[in-house]
Coordinates of C-alpha atoms and ligand atoms in Angstrom, one line a residue:
X24 CA -21.1 6.8 -23.0
X25 CA -19.3 3.8 -24.6
X26 CA -16.9 1.9 -22.4
X27 CA -14.3 -0.7 -23.3
X28 CA -12.6 -3.1 -20.8
X29 CA -9.0 -4.1 -21.0
X30 CA -8.9 -7.2 -18.7
X31 CA -11.7 -9.5 -17.6
X32 CA -10.4 -10.9 -14.3
X33 CA -11.6 -10.3 -10.7
X34 CA -12.1 -6.5 -11.1
X35 CA -13.0 -6.4 -14.8
X36 CA -15.8 -9.0 -14.5
X37 CA -17.3 -7.1 -11.5
X38 CA -17.1 -3.8 -13.5
X39 CA -18.9 -5.5 -16.4
X40 CA -21.6 -6.9 -14.0
X41 CA -22.3 -3.4 -12.6
X42 CA -22.3 -1.9 -16.1
X43 CA -24.7 -4.6 -17.3
X44 CA -27.2 -4.2 -14.4
X45 CA -26.9 -0.8 -12.8
X46 CA -25.3 1.8 -15.0
X47 CA -27.8 2.8 -17.6
X48 CA -25.9 5.7 -19.1
X49 CA -22.8 3.6 -19.6
X50 CA -22.7 1.0 -22.4
X51 CA -20.0 -1.7 -22.3
X52 CA -19.0 -2.2 -26.0
X53 CA -15.7 -4.2 -25.9
X54 CA -13.9 -6.7 -23.7
X55 CA -10.3 -7.4 -24.4
X56 CA -8.4 -10.3 -22.7
X57 CA -5.8 -12.8 -23.8
X58 CA -7.3 -16.1 -24.7
X59 CA -10.6 -14.4 -24.6
X60 CA -12.7 -17.4 -25.6
X61 CA -12.5 -18.9 -22.1
X62 CA -13.7 -15.5 -20.7
X63 CA -16.9 -15.2 -22.6
X64 CA -20.1 -15.0 -20.5
X65 CA -23.7 -15.2 -21.7
X66 CA -24.8 -12.2 -19.5
X67 CA -23.0 -9.8 -21.9
X68 CA -24.7 -10.7 -25.2
X69 CA -24.0 -7.4 -27.0
X70 CA -20.3 -7.0 -26.3
X71 CA -17.5 -7.5 -28.8
X72 CA -15.0 -10.0 -27.2
X73 CA -11.4 -9.7 -28.5
X74 CA -7.9 -10.7 -27.8
X75 CA -6.6 -7.9 -30.0
X76 CA -6.0 -4.7 -28.1
X77 CA -6.2 -2.7 -31.4
X78 CA -9.9 -3.5 -31.6
X79 CA -10.4 -1.6 -28.4
X80 CA -7.9 1.2 -29.0
X81 CA -9.3 2.0 -32.5
X82 CA -12.9 1.5 -31.5
X83 CA -15.4 4.3 -30.9
X84 CA -15.4 3.7 -27.2
X85 CA -15.2 7.0 -25.2
X86 CA -13.6 5.6 -22.1
X87 CA -11.1 2.7 -21.8
X88 CA -11.0 0.8 -18.4
X89 CA -7.6 -0.8 -17.8
X90 CA -7.9 -3.6 -15.2
X91 CA -5.2 -5.9 -16.5
X92 CA -2.5 -5.0 -14.0
X93 CA 1.3 -4.8 -14.4
X94 CA 3.2 -1.9 -16.0
X95 CA 3.4 -3.4 -19.5
X96 CA 1.6 -3.9 -21.8
X97 CA -1.0 -2.0 -19.7
X98 CA 1.1 1.2 -19.9
X99 CA 1.4 1.1 -23.7
X100 CA -2.4 0.6 -24.0
X101 CA -3.2 3.4 -21.6
X102 CA -0.9 5.7 -23.5
X103 CA -2.4 4.8 -26.8
X104 CA -5.9 5.3 -25.6
X105 CA -5.1 8.7 -24.2
X106 CA -3.3 9.7 -27.4
X107 CA -6.3 8.7 -29.4
X108 CA -8.5 11.0 -27.4
X109 CA -10.1 8.4 -25.1
X110 CA -10.4 9.0 -21.3
X111 CA -9.0 6.2 -19.2
X112 CA -10.0 4.7 -15.8
X113 CA -7.5 2.4 -14.2
X114 CA -7.1 0.3 -11.0
X115 CA -3.4 -0.1 -11.7
X116 CA -1.3 1.1 -8.7
X117 CA 2.1 0.2 -10.1
X118 CA 1.3 2.0 -13.4
X119 CA 0.1 5.2 -11.6
X120 CA 2.8 5.2 -8.9
X121 CA 5.6 4.8 -11.5
X122 CA 4.3 6.4 -14.6
X123 CA 1.5 8.6 -13.3
X124 CA 3.2 12.0 -13.9
X125 CA 3.8 11.4 -17.6
X126 CA 0.4 9.8 -18.2
X127 CA -1.5 12.5 -16.4
X128 CA 0.4 15.1 -18.4
X129 CA -0.5 13.3 -21.6
X130 CA -4.2 13.2 -20.6
X131 CA -4.0 17.0 -19.8
X132 CA -2.4 17.7 -23.3
X133 CA -5.1 15.7 -25.0
X134 CA -7.9 17.2 -22.9
X135 CA -9.1 13.8 -21.7
X136 CA -9.4 12.3 -18.2
X137 CA -7.2 9.7 -16.5
X138 CA -8.9 8.5 -13.2
X139 CA -7.5 6.1 -10.8
X140 CA -9.7 5.9 -7.6
X141 CA -9.5 2.1 -7.5
X142 CA -5.7 2.1 -7.5
X143 CA -5.4 2.9 -3.8
X144 CA -7.5 1.6 -0.9
X145 CA -9.9 -0.2 -3.3
X146 CA -13.4 0.4 -1.9
X147 CA -12.6 3.6 0.0
X148 CA -13.2 6.6 -2.1
X149 CA -10.1 8.3 -0.7
X150 CA -8.7 9.9 -3.9
X151 CA -11.9 11.9 -4.4
X152 CA -12.1 12.7 -0.7
X153 CA -8.6 14.0 -0.6
X154 CA -8.8 15.9 -3.8
X155 CA -12.2 17.5 -3.3
X156 CA -13.3 17.0 0.4
X157 CA -10.0 18.1 1.9
X158 CA -8.7 20.5 -0.8
X159 CA -9.4 23.4 1.6
X160 CA -6.7 22.2 4.0
X161 CA -3.0 22.1 3.7
X162 CA -2.2 18.5 4.3
X163 CA 1.3 17.6 5.5
X164 CA 1.2 13.9 6.4
X165 CA -0.6 10.8 5.2
X166 CA -0.3 7.5 6.9
X167 CA -2.2 4.3 6.8
X168 CA -2.7 0.6 6.7
X169 CA -2.7 0.1 2.9
X170 CA -2.3 -3.6 2.4
X171 CA -5.1 -5.9 3.3
X172 CA -3.1 -9.1 3.0
X173 CA -0.5 -7.8 5.6
X174 CA -3.3 -6.6 7.8
X175 CA -5.0 -10.0 7.7
X176 CA -1.8 -11.8 8.6
X177 CA -0.9 -9.3 11.4
X178 CA -4.4 -9.4 12.8
X179 CA -4.3 -13.2 13.0
X180 CA -0.8 -13.2 14.6
X181 CA -2.1 -10.7 17.1
X182 CA -5.5 -12.2 18.0
X183 CA -4.9 -15.9 17.4
X184 CA -1.2 -16.2 18.3
X185 CA -0.6 -17.6 14.8
X186 CA 2.9 -17.7 13.4
X187 CA 3.7 -15.6 10.3
X188 CA 3.9 -18.8 8.1
X189 CA 0.5 -20.2 9.3
X190 CA -1.2 -16.8 9.0
X191 CA 0.1 -16.4 5.5
X192 CA -1.0 -19.9 4.5
X193 CA -4.5 -19.1 5.9
X194 CA -4.6 -15.8 3.9
X195 CA -3.6 -17.7 0.8
X196 CA -6.3 -20.4 1.4
X197 CA -8.9 -17.6 1.8
X198 CA -7.8 -15.8 -1.4
X199 CA -6.4 -12.8 0.4
X200 CA -2.8 -13.5 -0.5
X201 CA -1.2 -14.5 -3.8
X202 CA 0.8 -17.7 -4.2
X203 CA 3.8 -15.4 -4.4
X204 CA 3.1 -12.9 -1.5
X205 CA 6.3 -10.8 -2.1
X206 CA 4.6 -7.6 -3.2
X207 CA 2.3 -7.6 -0.2
X208 CA 4.5 -8.8 2.7
X209 CA 7.7 -7.0 1.6
X210 CA 5.8 -3.7 1.2
X211 CA 6.0 -3.1 -2.5
X212 CA 2.2 -2.9 -3.0
X213 CA 1.8 -0.5 -0.1
X214 CA 4.5 1.8 -1.2
X215 CA 3.0 2.1 -4.7
X216 CA -0.2 3.2 -3.0
X217 CA 1.7 5.5 -0.7
X218 CA 3.2 7.3 -3.7
X219 CA -0.3 7.8 -5.2
X220 CA -1.5 9.2 -1.9
X221 CA 1.6 11.5 -1.8
X222 CA 0.6 12.8 -5.2
X223 CA -3.1 13.3 -4.4
X224 CA -2.9 14.5 -0.8
X225 CA 0.5 16.4 -0.7
X226 CA 1.0 17.3 -4.3
X227 CA 4.3 15.4 -4.3
X228 CA 5.9 13.4 -7.0
X229 CA 7.6 10.6 -5.1
X230 CA 8.5 7.4 -7.0
X231 CA 8.3 3.9 -5.4
X232 CA 12.0 3.3 -5.7
X233 CA 12.7 6.3 -3.4
X234 CA 10.6 4.8 -0.5
X235 CA 12.2 2.5 1.9
X236 CA 10.3 -0.8 2.6
X237 CA 10.8 -3.3 5.3
X238 CA 9.2 -6.8 5.2
X239 CA 6.8 -8.2 7.9
X240 CA 8.4 -11.6 7.4
X241 CA 10.7 -11.1 10.4
X242 CA 7.9 -10.7 12.9
X243 CA 7.5 -13.5 15.5
X244 CA 4.5 -14.3 17.7
X245 CA 6.5 -13.1 20.7
X246 CA 6.5 -9.6 19.2
X247 CA 2.7 -9.5 19.6
X248 CA 2.9 -10.7 23.2
X249 CA 5.4 -8.0 24.0
X250 CA 3.4 -5.4 22.0
X251 CA 0.4 -6.3 24.1
X252 CA 2.3 -5.7 27.3
X253 CA 3.0 -2.3 26.0
X254 CA -0.7 -1.7 25.4
X255 CA -0.1 -1.9 21.7
X256 CA -0.2 -4.1 18.6
X257 CA 1.7 -4.3 15.3
X258 CA 0.7 -3.1 11.9
X259 CA 2.3 -2.7 8.5
X260 CA 2.3 1.1 8.4
X261 CA 2.9 3.4 5.4
X262 CA 3.7 7.0 6.0
X263 CA 4.7 10.0 3.9
X264 CA 5.3 13.5 5.5
X265 CA 6.3 16.8 4.0
X266 CA 8.8 18.7 6.2
X267 CA 9.1 22.5 6.2
X268 CA 12.5 22.4 4.4
X269 CA 10.9 20.8 1.3
X270 CA 12.2 17.3 2.1
X271 CA 10.0 14.2 2.5
X272 CA 10.0 11.4 5.0
X273 CA 8.5 8.2 3.5
X274 CA 8.5 4.6 4.5
X275 CA 6.6 1.3 4.7
X276 CA 7.4 -1.0 7.6
X277 CA 6.0 -2.9 10.5
X278 CA 5.5 -0.6 13.5
X279 CA 4.2 -0.8 17.1
X280 CA 0.9 1.1 17.3
X281 CA -1.2 1.9 20.4
X282 CA -4.1 -0.5 20.7
X283 CA -6.8 2.2 20.7
X284 CA -5.4 4.1 17.7
X285 CA -7.0 4.2 14.3
X286 CA -4.1 2.2 12.8
X287 CA -4.8 -0.6 15.3
X288 CA -8.5 -0.6 15.1
X289 CA -8.5 -1.6 11.4
X290 CA -8.5 -5.4 11.4
X291 CA -8.6 -8.3 8.9
X292 CA -8.2 -7.3 5.3
X293 CA -9.4 -3.7 5.9
X294 CA -7.5 -0.5 5.1
X295 CA -7.3 2.9 6.8
X296 CA -5.9 6.2 5.5
X297 CA -5.1 9.0 7.9
X298 CA -4.4 12.5 6.9
X299 CA -3.0 15.4 9.0
X300 CA -3.9 18.9 7.9
X301 CA -2.7 22.3 9.2
X302 CA -6.3 23.5 9.7
X303 CA -8.5 20.4 9.9
X304 CA -6.2 18.1 12.0
X305 CA -6.6 14.4 11.6
X306 CA -9.1 12.7 9.3
X307 CA -9.5 8.9 9.0
X308 CA -11.0 7.0 6.0
X309 CA -11.4 3.3 6.6
X310 CA -13.1 0.3 4.9
X311 CA -12.5 -2.5 2.5
X312 CA -9.3 -1.9 0.6
X313 CA -9.7 -4.6 -2.0
X314 CA -12.0 -7.2 -3.5
X315 CA -13.7 -7.4 -6.8
X316 CA -16.9 -5.8 -5.8
X317 CA -15.6 -2.8 -3.8
X318 CA -12.8 -2.1 -6.4
X319 CA -15.3 -2.3 -9.3
X320 CA -17.5 0.2 -7.5
X321 CA -14.5 2.6 -7.4
X322 CA -13.9 2.0 -11.1
X323 CA -17.6 2.6 -12.1
X324 CA -17.7 5.7 -9.9
X325 CA -14.8 7.1 -11.9
X326 CA -16.7 6.3 -15.1
X327 CA -19.8 8.0 -13.8
X328 CA -17.8 11.1 -12.8
X329 CA -16.3 11.3 -16.3
X330 CA -19.7 10.7 -18.0
X331 CA -21.3 13.5 -15.9
X332 CA -18.7 15.9 -17.2
X333 CA -20.1 15.1 -20.7
X334 CA -17.7 16.3 -23.4
X335 CA -16.0 18.8 -21.0
X336 CA -12.2 18.8 -21.7
X337 CA -9.9 18.0 -18.8
X338 CA -7.5 21.0 -19.0
X339 CA -5.9 20.8 -15.6
X340 CA -4.5 18.1 -13.4
X341 CA -3.4 19.2 -9.9
X342 CA 0.2 20.5 -9.9
X343 CA 2.8 18.2 -8.3
X344 CA 6.4 19.0 -7.3
X345 CA 9.5 17.0 -6.5
X346 CA 10.6 16.9 -2.9
X347 CA 14.2 18.2 -2.3
X348 CA 15.0 14.7 -0.9
X349 CA 13.3 11.5 0.3
X350 CA 14.4 9.8 3.5
X351 CA 13.2 7.1 5.9
X352 CA 14.8 8.9 8.9
X353 CA 12.5 10.1 11.6
X354 CA 12.8 10.3 15.3
X355 CA 10.6 7.9 17.3
X356 CA 10.9 5.5 20.2
X357 CA 12.0 2.1 19.0
X358 CA 11.3 -1.5 19.9
X359 CA 14.3 -4.0 19.8
X360 CA 13.7 -7.7 20.1
X361 CA 16.6 -10.1 20.9
X362 CA 16.7 -13.9 20.9
X363 CA 19.7 -15.0 23.0
X364 CA 21.3 -17.9 24.9
X365 CA 20.9 -16.7 28.4
X366 CA 24.0 -15.7 30.2
X367 CA 25.1 -12.9 32.6
X368 CA 25.8 -9.3 31.5
X369 CA 23.8 -9.4 28.3
X370 CA 21.9 -6.2 29.2
X371 CA 25.1 -4.5 30.3
X372 CA 26.8 -5.2 27.0
X373 CA 23.7 -4.0 25.0
X374 CA 23.4 -0.9 27.2
X375 CA 27.1 -0.1 26.6
X376 CA 26.6 -0.2 22.8
X377 CA 23.4 1.8 23.0
X378 CA 25.2 4.4 25.1
X379 CA 28.0 4.7 22.5
X380 CA 25.3 5.7 20.0
X381 CA 23.7 8.1 22.4
X382 CA 20.5 6.0 22.7
X383 CA 18.6 5.9 26.0
X384 CA 16.8 2.7 27.1
X385 CA 13.2 3.2 28.2
X386 CA 12.3 -0.3 29.4
X387 CA 13.4 -4.0 29.3
X388 CA 10.8 -6.8 29.1
X389 CA 11.4 -10.5 29.6
X390 CA 8.5 -12.8 29.9
X391 CA 9.0 -15.6 32.5
X392 CA 9.2 -19.2 31.6
X393 CA 10.9 -19.0 28.2
X394 CA 13.6 -21.3 27.0
X395 CA 17.0 -20.2 28.2
X396 CA 18.6 -21.5 24.9
X397 CA 16.5 -19.2 22.8
X398 CA 15.3 -16.5 25.1
X399 CA 13.3 -13.7 23.5
X400 CA 13.3 -10.3 25.3
X401 CA 12.7 -6.8 24.4
X402 CA 14.3 -3.4 25.0
X403 CA 12.4 -0.3 24.2
X404 CA 14.3 2.9 23.4
X405 CA 13.6 6.6 23.9
X406 CA 13.1 8.6 20.7
X407 CA 16.1 8.2 18.3
X408 CA 16.7 7.9 14.6
X409 CA 16.7 4.7 12.6
X410 CA 20.3 5.5 11.5
X411 CA 21.3 5.4 15.2
X412 CA 19.4 2.2 15.8
X413 CA 21.0 0.5 12.7
X414 CA 24.5 1.6 13.7
X415 CA 24.0 0.1 17.2
X416 CA 22.5 -3.1 15.7
X417 CA 25.4 -3.5 13.4
X418 CA 27.6 -3.8 16.5
X419 CA 25.1 -5.9 18.4
X420 CA 24.9 -8.5 15.6
X421 CA 28.5 -9.5 16.4
X422 CA 27.7 -10.4 20.0
X423 CA 28.1 -14.1 20.7
X424 CA 24.9 -14.6 22.7
X425 CA 22.6 -13.9 19.7
X426 CA 20.6 -16.9 18.5
X427 CA 18.8 -14.8 15.8
X428 CA 19.6 -11.4 14.4
X429 CA 18.0 -8.6 16.6
X430 CA 14.8 -7.2 15.1
X431 CA 13.7 -3.5 15.4
X432 CA 10.7 -1.4 14.6
X433 CA 9.5 2.1 15.4
X434 CA 6.8 2.8 18.1
X435 CA 4.3 5.3 16.8
X436 CA 2.6 7.6 19.3
Ligands
NAP30 N1 -8.5 -7.6 -7.0 C1 -8.5 -6.6 -6.2 O1 -9.1 -6.6 -5.1 C2 -7.9 -5.3 -6.6 C3 -8.0 -4.1 -5.7 C4 -7.5 -2.9 -6.1 C5 -6.8 -2.8 -7.3 N2 -6.7 -3.9 -8.1 C6 -6.0 -3.8 -9.4 O2 -6.9 -4.1 -10.5 C7 -6.1 -4.6 -11.6 C8 -6.8 -6.0 -11.9 O3 -6.7 -6.8 -10.8 P1 -7.5 -8.2 -10.8 O4 -7.5 -8.6 -9.4 O5 -8.8 -8.1 -11.5 O6 -6.5 -9.1 -11.6 P2 -6.8 -10.5 -12.4 O7 -8.0 -11.2 -11.7 O8 -5.6 -11.2 -12.6 O9 -7.4 -9.9 -13.8 C9 -6.5 -9.4 -14.8 C10 -7.1 -9.8 -16.1 O10 -6.3 -9.2 -17.1 C11 -5.9 -10.2 -18.0 N3 -4.5 -9.9 -18.5 C12 -3.4 -9.7 -17.7 N4 -2.4 -9.4 -18.5 C13 -2.8 -9.4 -19.8 C14 -2.2 -9.2 -21.0 N5 -0.9 -8.9 -21.1 N6 -2.9 -9.3 -22.1 C15 -4.2 -9.6 -22.0 N7 -4.9 -9.8 -20.9 C16 -4.2 -9.7 -19.8 C17 -5.8 -11.5 -17.2 O11 -5.9 -12.6 -18.1 P3 -5.5 -14.1 -17.5 O12 -6.8 -14.6 -17.0 O13 -5.1 -14.8 -18.7 O14 -4.5 -13.9 -16.5 C18 -7.0 -11.3 -16.3 O15 -8.2 -11.8 -16.9 C19 -4.7 -4.7 -11.1 O16 -4.0 -3.6 -11.5 C20 -4.8 -4.7 -9.6 O17 -3.7 -4.2 -8.9 C21 -7.2 -5.1 -7.8

């Protein structure tokens, strides 16, 4: 089976290495990359190197591997490969999350395969596990820690008392975070993966623009101290749930999670995906979510699966449907952190506003010995909706004792 690579970066070069050393039935024939001269390596002597994508798309390669990233021109190349009867393997989460429905339909029409195991949770074979291993269950919820960069930062803040800024700088120095960390820390990377999981696990076509994301940039080291007092820690959690009325709750945000829970146990740059099924209950998949080697293994596994099917046409891709609506509203206890100049009646004024919005306080925490000029303290709330919390916070923002805007996050059971 002849394979051509679009992109020879971190993942592409690892894929080539595996194909050159360990995949005897798969033959790498072409490598495409811009400025390809600087990419050439002597351990791939029989490969045609090109910076013209047409050379790949009009070649006799059976499968095209797209590991360039970005929606364009990767999307155009993938479309052209499928149209010309080639199967495609991609690691591109933004492409599959945004354009997956149309591309999978095109692959089905042409009778070729479009596989994307590497696009979510890198080295954890979760797409195949969900599609095959759990296909006997009726899954209704998927949640997880889907972004290794955020998890590295939050683990360092929790364990080493690092600030967000220093943990991010450390992640960048170690190569876990990009120079521009926006996609990771603001949740866009995780929500693309969440949409792919919604498709595979729940049969739902949810687009990234419909999923509310909240950044982890607003977390402070004191949040980890208070979380610890609650027997918890903090994770960037992604969650999608199908409700009985056909609507969907989907979001990506920082959340308080119990210390012993599967979401808390995944540390450093690892990922975890949790599924809830009607018959099988909860299942967890965890491991390395990224990295050239693990991601390349996922790509090559897709290649092997396609090769094993021989010339068998792909005539069906699993059916997906649109939810009646997508919302971030779900009832949960909440954590509110305030930073104030200390003065009497603060709690009374906050309690009055919360009562107006029919929100009950569960507990108030104030660590001793903090500066009275910028005093951080926490109020935890009994179960309520984010809309209630936001309405209350809009009023609280106007209170004169705030030194910084109040910060909130849900507390997951
Ligand atoms: N790295 C991971 O751990 C990981 C994990 C899971 C999924 N993925 C996904 O895998 C894909 C590749 O990631 P990566 O980490 O390997 O990225 P990368 O190291 O930046 O490699 C991408 C390669 O594609 C080339 N390229 C990009 N745009 C191009 C264009 N328009 N024309 C020609 N060549 C182009 C780049 O060339 P230049 O050298 O000139 O930039 C580079 O060699 C992405 O979709 C990513 O989201 C990566």
